[in-house]
């Protein structure tokens, strides 16, 4: 991945370190030579400033990219997972399904390095690249939606520190999204966005649970139940299921929308103990200006692979996420859309020296309650 940007204004000037590395494939598609590629990238970035928003082509392009980055690249999980806390082993009176789930989670902890290795991690920095593709909204329930032929390429940098601090910077085709948590609230906004940043209670990034942070995954599924078995990519897997409580759904609902349900599933290999697939499904009811209900159902399925050890912790270094969005309601024709993301982890570093709370401050325009 490209980490340095040449000084375009001065030929003999020092190179600049990119805030977010970009994939080599993305860079090579921007021109016939290196100088032209960097010039094209700078032109694209400058074209997305606020004074250019009156141009319909640019506005539509950025809105499309932001939709992808919010829904596929940086979604949040509704539960307040104990990111950065020690893995616990509660053994109490509970149903056979719940106790079975706890046993499966303990096997997963062992498969990803064991409690000592997982609890020794107090911070991390991850860089990776993504490739995203999306279909147009398609009317009806027809599953034969053809995806666009062009892929959106990008890269990301993810920082995490105990307790419950994280920040993600994700750049795809020149559009950037920054989201994070300072332990008291989480936020998300686009560098090309004129509206205020969206905020809420602290929640973990879904990307943590895609084989990247085993400790968070274990803490999430300790409260799950085992509902059966399923074969995933030739692997016999246990299925763990987790439902969000009415209190959590109510707390995360707003004045114009209500979360009807949000369910999470984890598929753990019976052979290796590793998390093979992670799914979640959410149903949202929104009230329109015409005082009518429109429902949005979003289902995401992530398959992880290429597990490798980094400092005695077993991390998934690649995978694919498929997202389906289904919109329906009395005042809206049924529309369906499919999106995919393929990602690859390039570097993982644990226990980053010098990483402080100041690295996870929210945008300056947010009003933070003391």
CSV table of C-alpha atoms in Angstrom, one decimal, residues 65-346:
chain,number,residue,atom,x,y,z
A,65,UNK,CA,-19.7,6.7,-1.5
A,66,UNK,CA,-20.8,7.9,1.9
A,67,UNK,CA,-23.8,5.5,1.8
A,68,UNK,CA,-21.3,2.7,1.2
A,69,UNK,CA,-18.9,3.8,3.8
A,70,UNK,CA,-21.5,4.2,6.5
A,71,UNK,CA,-23.5,1.1,5.8
A,72,UNK,CA,-20.7,-1.3,4.8
A,73,UNK,CA,-17.4,0.2,5.8
A,74,UNK,CA,-18.1,1.5,9.3
A,75,UNK,CA,-21.3,0.1,10.8
A,76,UNK,CA,-21.7,-0.1,14.6
A,77,UNK,CA,-23.0,-2.9,16.8
A,78,UNK,CA,-25.9,-2.0,19.0
A,79,UNK,CA,-24.5,-3.7,22.2
A,80,UNK,CA,-22.0,-2.0,24.4
A,81,UNK,CA,-19.3,-4.7,24.2
A,82,UNK,CA,-16.6,-4.5,26.8
A,83,UNK,CA,-13.8,-3.6,24.3
A,84,UNK,CA,-10.5,-3.5,26.2
A,85,UNK,CA,-11.6,-5.5,29.2
A,86,UNK,CA,-10.4,-8.8,30.4
A,87,UNK,CA,-12.1,-12.0,29.2
A,88,UNK,CA,-14.3,-13.4,31.9
A,89,UNK,CA,-15.5,-17.0,32.5
A,90,UNK,CA,-18.8,-16.7,34.3
A,91,UNK,CA,-20.2,-20.1,35.3
A,92,UNK,CA,-23.6,-19.7,36.9
A,93,UNK,CA,-27.0,-21.5,36.8
A,94,UNK,CA,-28.3,-21.1,33.3
A,95,UNK,CA,-30.0,-23.0,30.5
A,96,UNK,CA,-28.2,-25.7,28.6
A,97,UNK,CA,-28.2,-23.5,25.5
A,98,UNK,CA,-26.5,-20.6,27.5
A,99,UNK,CA,-24.0,-22.9,29.2
A,100,UNK,CA,-23.1,-24.5,25.9
A,101,UNK,CA,-22.5,-21.1,24.4
A,102,UNK,CA,-20.1,-20.2,27.2
A,103,UNK,CA,-18.2,-23.5,26.6
A,104,UNK,CA,-17.9,-22.6,22.9
A,105,UNK,CA,-16.7,-19.2,23.7
A,106,UNK,CA,-14.0,-20.6,25.9
A,107,UNK,CA,-12.8,-22.9,23.0
A,108,UNK,CA,-12.7,-19.7,20.8
A,109,UNK,CA,-10.6,-17.9,23.4
A,110,UNK,CA,-8.1,-20.9,23.4
A,111,UNK,CA,-8.1,-21.0,19.6
A,112,UNK,CA,-7.2,-17.2,19.4
A,113,UNK,CA,-4.3,-17.3,21.8
A,114,UNK,CA,-5.7,-17.9,25.3
A,115,UNK,CA,-6.7,-15.5,28.1
A,116,UNK,CA,-3.1,-14.5,28.9
A,117,UNK,CA,-2.3,-13.4,25.3
A,118,UNK,CA,-5.6,-11.7,24.8
A,119,UNK,CA,-5.5,-9.8,28.1
A,120,UNK,CA,-2.0,-8.7,27.5
A,121,UNK,CA,-3.2,-6.4,24.6
A,122,UNK,CA,-4.0,-2.9,25.8
A,123,UNK,CA,-4.0,-1.1,22.4
A,124,UNK,CA,-3.7,-1.8,18.7
A,125,UNK,CA,-3.1,-0.1,15.3
A,126,UNK,CA,-4.4,-1.8,12.2
A,127,UNK,CA,-4.0,-0.8,8.5
A,128,UNK,CA,-5.8,-2.5,5.7
A,129,UNK,CA,-7.4,-2.2,2.3
A,130,UNK,CA,-11.0,-2.6,1.1
A,131,UNK,CA,-12.8,-3.2,-2.2
A,132,UNK,CA,-16.5,-2.3,-2.3
A,133,UNK,CA,-19.2,-2.9,-4.9
A,134,UNK,CA,-22.9,-2.0,-4.9
A,135,UNK,CA,-26.0,-2.5,-6.9
A,136,UNK,CA,-28.7,0.1,-7.7
A,137,UNK,CA,-31.9,0.0,-5.7
A,138,UNK,CA,-34.0,-2.7,-7.5
A,139,UNK,CA,-37.8,-2.8,-7.2
A,140,UNK,CA,-39.4,-5.9,-5.9
A,141,UNK,CA,-37.9,-9.1,-4.3
A,142,UNK,CA,-36.0,-10.2,-7.4
A,143,UNK,CA,-32.7,-11.6,-6.1
A,144,UNK,CA,-31.0,-11.4,-9.5
A,145,UNK,CA,-29.6,-7.9,-9.0
A,146,UNK,CA,-26.5,-7.3,-11.1
A,147,UNK,CA,-23.7,-5.5,-9.3
A,148,UNK,CA,-21.9,-2.6,-10.9
A,149,UNK,CA,-18.8,-3.6,-12.8
A,150,UNK,CA,-16.6,-0.9,-11.2
A,151,UNK,CA,-15.1,-1.5,-7.8
A,152,UNK,CA,-14.5,1.2,-5.2
A,153,UNK,CA,-11.0,0.9,-3.8
A,154,UNK,CA,-9.7,2.3,-0.5
A,155,UNK,CA,-7.8,1.9,2.7
A,156,UNK,CA,-8.3,2.3,6.4
A,157,UNK,CA,-6.4,2.9,9.7
A,158,UNK,CA,-8.0,1.7,13.0
A,159,UNK,CA,-6.7,2.6,16.4
A,160,UNK,CA,-7.9,1.1,19.7
A,161,UNK,CA,-6.9,1.6,23.3
A,162,UNK,CA,-8.2,0.4,26.7
A,163,UNK,CA,-10.7,1.2,27.9
A,164,UNK,CA,-13.3,1.6,25.2
A,165,UNK,CA,-11.4,4.0,23.0
A,166,UNK,CA,-11.2,3.6,19.2
A,167,UNK,CA,-11.0,5.6,16.0
A,168,UNK,CA,-11.4,4.6,12.4
A,169,UNK,CA,-10.3,6.6,9.3
A,170,UNK,CA,-11.6,5.1,6.1
A,171,UNK,CA,-10.9,6.5,2.6
A,172,UNK,CA,-12.6,5.0,-0.5
A,173,UNK,CA,-12.2,6.6,-3.9
A,174,UNK,CA,-11.4,10.0,-2.4
A,175,UNK,CA,-14.2,10.1,0.1
A,176,UNK,CA,-13.2,9.9,3.8
A,177,UNK,CA,-15.2,8.8,6.9
A,178,UNK,CA,-14.0,9.2,10.4
A,179,UNK,CA,-15.7,7.5,13.3
A,180,UNK,CA,-14.7,6.8,16.9
A,181,UNK,CA,-15.5,6.4,20.6
A,182,UNK,CA,-14.0,8.3,23.5
A,183,UNK,CA,-15.6,6.0,26.1
A,184,UNK,CA,-18.6,8.3,26.7
A,185,UNK,CA,-20.1,8.5,23.2
A,186,UNK,CA,-19.5,7.4,19.7
A,187,UNK,CA,-19.6,9.5,16.6
A,188,UNK,CA,-19.3,9.3,12.8
A,189,UNK,CA,-19.0,11.9,10.1
A,190,UNK,CA,-17.7,12.4,6.6
A,191,UNK,CA,-15.0,14.9,5.5
A,192,UNK,CA,-17.3,15.8,2.7
A,193,UNK,CA,-20.4,16.2,4.9
A,194,UNK,CA,-21.9,19.6,5.6
A,195,UNK,CA,-24.5,18.3,8.1
A,196,UNK,CA,-23.5,17.7,11.8
A,197,UNK,CA,-21.8,14.5,12.8
A,198,UNK,CA,-24.0,11.7,14.1
A,199,UNK,CA,-23.5,10.7,17.7
A,200,UNK,CA,-24.8,8.2,20.2
A,201,UNK,CA,-23.9,6.0,23.2
A,202,UNK,CA,-20.6,4.2,23.1
A,203,UNK,CA,-20.8,1.2,20.7
A,204,UNK,CA,-18.1,-1.0,19.1
A,205,UNK,CA,-17.3,-0.9,15.5
A,206,UNK,CA,-18.5,-4.0,13.6
A,207,UNK,CA,-15.0,-4.4,12.1
A,208,UNK,CA,-13.7,-5.3,15.5
A,209,UNK,CA,-15.9,-8.4,15.5
A,210,UNK,CA,-14.8,-9.6,12.0
A,211,UNK,CA,-12.0,-11.7,13.4
A,212,UNK,CA,-9.9,-8.6,14.4
A,213,UNK,CA,-10.4,-8.4,18.2
A,214,UNK,CA,-11.0,-11.8,19.7
A,215,UNK,CA,-11.4,-10.4,23.2
A,216,UNK,CA,-14.3,-8.2,22.2
A,217,UNK,CA,-15.9,-11.1,20.3
A,218,UNK,CA,-15.6,-13.4,23.3
A,219,UNK,CA,-17.2,-10.8,25.6
A,220,UNK,CA,-20.0,-10.2,23.1
A,221,UNK,CA,-21.0,-13.9,22.8
A,222,UNK,CA,-20.7,-14.8,26.5
A,223,UNK,CA,-24.3,-13.8,26.8
A,224,UNK,CA,-25.5,-15.7,23.7
A,225,UNK,CA,-27.3,-19.0,23.4
A,226,UNK,CA,-26.4,-22.0,21.2
A,227,UNK,CA,-29.2,-22.7,18.8
A,228,UNK,CA,-27.8,-25.5,16.6
A,229,UNK,CA,-25.2,-26.3,14.0
A,230,UNK,CA,-24.5,-25.4,10.4
A,231,UNK,CA,-21.9,-26.2,7.7
A,232,UNK,CA,-20.1,-23.0,6.6
A,233,UNK,CA,-17.6,-23.4,3.7
A,234,UNK,CA,-17.2,-27.0,4.5
A,235,UNK,CA,-16.7,-26.4,8.3
A,236,UNK,CA,-19.1,-27.9,10.9
A,237,UNK,CA,-20.0,-24.9,13.0
A,238,UNK,CA,-21.9,-24.1,16.2
A,239,UNK,CA,-24.4,-21.3,15.9
A,240,UNK,CA,-24.5,-18.7,18.8
A,241,UNK,CA,-27.4,-16.2,18.8
A,242,UNK,CA,-27.7,-12.9,20.6
A,243,UNK,CA,-30.8,-10.7,20.7
A,244,UNK,CA,-30.7,-7.0,21.7
A,245,UNK,CA,-33.0,-6.2,24.6
A,246,UNK,CA,-36.0,-3.9,24.3
A,247,UNK,CA,-34.2,-1.4,26.6
A,248,UNK,CA,-31.2,-1.2,24.3
A,249,UNK,CA,-33.4,-0.9,21.2
A,250,UNK,CA,-35.4,1.9,22.8
A,251,UNK,CA,-32.2,3.8,24.0
A,252,UNK,CA,-30.9,3.7,20.4
A,253,UNK,CA,-34.1,4.7,18.7
A,254,UNK,CA,-34.8,8.3,17.8
A,255,UNK,CA,-37.8,10.7,17.5
A,256,UNK,CA,-38.4,9.7,13.9
A,257,UNK,CA,-37.3,6.1,13.9
A,258,UNK,CA,-37.6,2.9,16.0
A,259,UNK,CA,-35.5,-0.2,16.0
A,260,UNK,CA,-37.8,-3.1,15.9
A,261,UNK,CA,-35.2,-5.8,16.3
A,262,UNK,CA,-31.4,-6.4,16.0
A,263,UNK,CA,-30.2,-9.9,16.1
A,264,UNK,CA,-26.6,-11.2,16.0
A,265,UNK,CA,-25.3,-14.7,15.1
A,266,UNK,CA,-21.8,-16.2,15.3
A,267,UNK,CA,-20.7,-19.4,13.6
A,268,UNK,CA,-17.8,-21.1,15.4
A,269,UNK,CA,-15.8,-23.9,13.8
A,270,UNK,CA,-16.2,-27.2,15.7
A,271,UNK,CA,-12.7,-28.2,14.4
A,272,UNK,CA,-10.6,-25.1,15.1
A,273,UNK,CA,-12.8,-23.2,17.5
A,274,UNK,CA,-12.4,-20.0,15.4
A,275,UNK,CA,-15.2,-17.6,14.3
A,276,UNK,CA,-15.9,-18.4,10.7
A,277,UNK,CA,-18.9,-16.2,10.0
A,278,UNK,CA,-20.5,-13.3,11.7
A,279,UNK,CA,-24.0,-12.1,10.9
A,280,UNK,CA,-26.4,-9.4,12.1
A,281,UNK,CA,-29.9,-8.3,11.0
A,282,UNK,CA,-31.7,-5.1,11.9
A,283,UNK,CA,-35.3,-3.9,11.2
A,284,UNK,CA,-35.9,-0.1,11.4
A,285,UNK,CA,-39.2,1.7,11.2
A,286,UNK,CA,-39.0,5.4,10.1
A,287,UNK,CA,-41.8,8.0,10.1
A,288,UNK,CA,-41.9,10.1,7.0
A,289,UNK,CA,-42.9,13.8,6.7
A,290,UNK,CA,-46.3,12.6,5.4
A,291,UNK,CA,-46.7,10.7,8.7
A,292,UNK,CA,-46.4,7.3,7.1
A,293,UNK,CA,-44.2,4.3,8.0
A,294,UNK,CA,-41.3,3.1,5.9
A,295,UNK,CA,-39.3,0.0,7.0
A,296,UNK,CA,-35.6,-0.6,6.4
A,297,UNK,CA,-34.3,-4.1,6.9
A,298,UNK,CA,-30.5,-4.5,6.8
A,299,UNK,CA,-28.8,-7.9,6.8
A,300,UNK,CA,-25.0,-8.2,6.9
A,301,UNK,CA,-22.9,-11.4,6.6
A,302,UNK,CA,-19.1,-11.5,7.1
A,303,UNK,CA,-17.0,-14.5,6.3
A,304,UNK,CA,-13.5,-14.5,7.8
A,305,UNK,CA,-10.4,-16.3,6.7
A,306,UNK,CA,-6.6,-16.2,6.6
A,307,UNK,CA,-6.1,-16.5,10.4
A,308,UNK,CA,-2.6,-15.7,11.4
A,309,UNK,CA,-0.8,-15.1,14.7
A,310,UNK,CA,0.4,-11.7,15.6
A,311,UNK,CA,2.2,-11.5,19.0
A,312,UNK,CA,0.5,-14.8,20.1
A,313,UNK,CA,-3.0,-13.5,19.1
A,314,UNK,CA,-4.8,-15.3,16.2
A,315,UNK,CA,-6.2,-12.6,13.9
A,316,UNK,CA,-8.3,-13.0,10.7
A,317,UNK,CA,-6.3,-11.1,7.9
A,318,UNK,CA,-9.0,-11.3,5.2
A,319,UNK,CA,-12.7,-11.7,4.5
A,320,UNK,CA,-15.8,-10.6,2.7
A,321,UNK,CA,-19.0,-8.9,3.9
A,322,UNK,CA,-22.3,-9.0,2.0
A,323,UNK,CA,-25.0,-6.5,2.9
A,324,UNK,CA,-28.6,-6.5,1.7
A,325,UNK,CA,-30.9,-3.5,2.3
A,326,UNK,CA,-34.6,-4.0,1.8
A,327,UNK,CA,-37.0,-1.0,2.0
A,328,UNK,CA,-40.7,-1.4,2.1
A,329,UNK,CA,-43.8,0.3,3.4
A,330,UNK,CA,-47.3,1.5,2.6
A,331,UNK,CA,-46.1,4.7,0.9
A,332,UNK,CA,-43.0,3.1,-0.7
A,333,UNK,CA,-42.6,0.5,-3.3
A,334,UNK,CA,-40.4,-2.4,-2.3
A,335,UNK,CA,-36.7,-1.8,-3.1
A,336,UNK,CA,-33.8,-4.1,-2.6
A,337,UNK,CA,-30.0,-3.3,-2.8
A,338,UNK,CA,-26.9,-5.5,-2.4
A,339,UNK,CA,-23.4,-4.4,-1.4
A,340,UNK,CA,-20.2,-6.3,-0.9
A,341,UNK,CA,-16.9,-5.5,0.7
A,342,UNK,CA,-13.7,-7.5,0.5
A,343,UNK,CA,-11.0,-6.5,2.9
A,344,UNK,CA,-7.4,-7.5,3.7
A,345,UNK,CA,-5.4,-6.6,6.8
A,346,UNK,CA,-1.9,-5.4,5.9
